Coordinates of C-alpha atoms in Angstrom, one line a residue:
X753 CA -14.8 2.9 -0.3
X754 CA -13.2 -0.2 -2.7
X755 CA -11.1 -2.5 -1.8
X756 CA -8.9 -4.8 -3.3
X757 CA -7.6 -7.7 -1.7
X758 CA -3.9 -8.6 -1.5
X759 CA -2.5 -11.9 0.0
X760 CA 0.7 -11.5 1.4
X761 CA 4.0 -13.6 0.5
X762 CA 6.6 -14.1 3.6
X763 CA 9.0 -11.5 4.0
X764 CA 6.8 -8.5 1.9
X765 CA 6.7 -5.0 3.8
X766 CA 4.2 -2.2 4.0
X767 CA 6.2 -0.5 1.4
X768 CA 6.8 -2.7 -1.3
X769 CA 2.8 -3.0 -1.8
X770 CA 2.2 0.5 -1.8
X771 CA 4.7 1.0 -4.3
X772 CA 3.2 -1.9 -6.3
X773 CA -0.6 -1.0 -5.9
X774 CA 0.1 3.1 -5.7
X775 CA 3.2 3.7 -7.4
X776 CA 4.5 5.3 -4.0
X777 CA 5.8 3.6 -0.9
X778 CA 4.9 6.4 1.1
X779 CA 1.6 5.7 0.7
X780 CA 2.2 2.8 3.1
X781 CA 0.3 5.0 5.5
X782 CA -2.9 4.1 3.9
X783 CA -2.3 0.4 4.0
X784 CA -1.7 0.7 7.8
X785 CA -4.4 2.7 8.5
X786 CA -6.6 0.4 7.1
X787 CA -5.3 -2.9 8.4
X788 CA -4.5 -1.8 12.1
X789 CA -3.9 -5.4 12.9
X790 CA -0.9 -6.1 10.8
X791 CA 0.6 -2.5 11.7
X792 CA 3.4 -4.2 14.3
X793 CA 4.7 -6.5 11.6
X794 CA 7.8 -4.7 9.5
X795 CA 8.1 -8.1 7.2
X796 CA 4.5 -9.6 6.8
X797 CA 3.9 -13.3 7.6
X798 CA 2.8 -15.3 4.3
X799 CA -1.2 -15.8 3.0
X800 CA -2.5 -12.5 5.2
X801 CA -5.2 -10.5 3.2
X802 CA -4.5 -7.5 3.2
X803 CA -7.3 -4.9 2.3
X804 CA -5.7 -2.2 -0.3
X805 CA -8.3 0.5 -0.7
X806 CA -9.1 1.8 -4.3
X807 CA -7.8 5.1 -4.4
X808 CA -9.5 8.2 -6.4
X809 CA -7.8 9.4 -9.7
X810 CA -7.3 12.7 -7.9
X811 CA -5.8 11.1 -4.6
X812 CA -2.6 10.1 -6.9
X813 CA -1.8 13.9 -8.1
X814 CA 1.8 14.3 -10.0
X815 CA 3.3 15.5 -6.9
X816 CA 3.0 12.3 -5.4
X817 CA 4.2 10.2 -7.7
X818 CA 7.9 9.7 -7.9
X819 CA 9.8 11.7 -10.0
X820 CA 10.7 9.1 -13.2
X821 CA 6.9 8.8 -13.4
X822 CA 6.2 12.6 -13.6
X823 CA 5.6 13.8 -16.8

């Protein structure tokens, strides 16, 4: 699997970079799964890397993206 690395800033959650990276903050899940470390943290301490895994066209299906990005 591909990664992409994201470097935290002080105060960002779980959701706000699934949003950015996935278009879905419920996709969070992924993140946390994948950086088991940082799971306790609710607001993430600045300059962590994060590893944000590169996700397969067919893992981000209409259904999952919210609904002003449906067509």
């Amino acid at each position: 699997m591909d990664y992409k690395i994201h470097i935290t800033s002080y105060g960002e959650c779980w959701d706000e970079i699934a949003r950015t990276y996935y278009g879905d903050e419920k996709l969070m899940i992924i993140l946390l799964k994948e950086n088991p470390e940082y799971r306790n943290y609710e607001k993430l301490p600045a300059n962590i890397k994060i590893k944000v895994p590169v996700l397969e066209e067919k893992t981000l299906t209409e259904d999952k993206l919210p609904i002003w990005k449906r067509q």
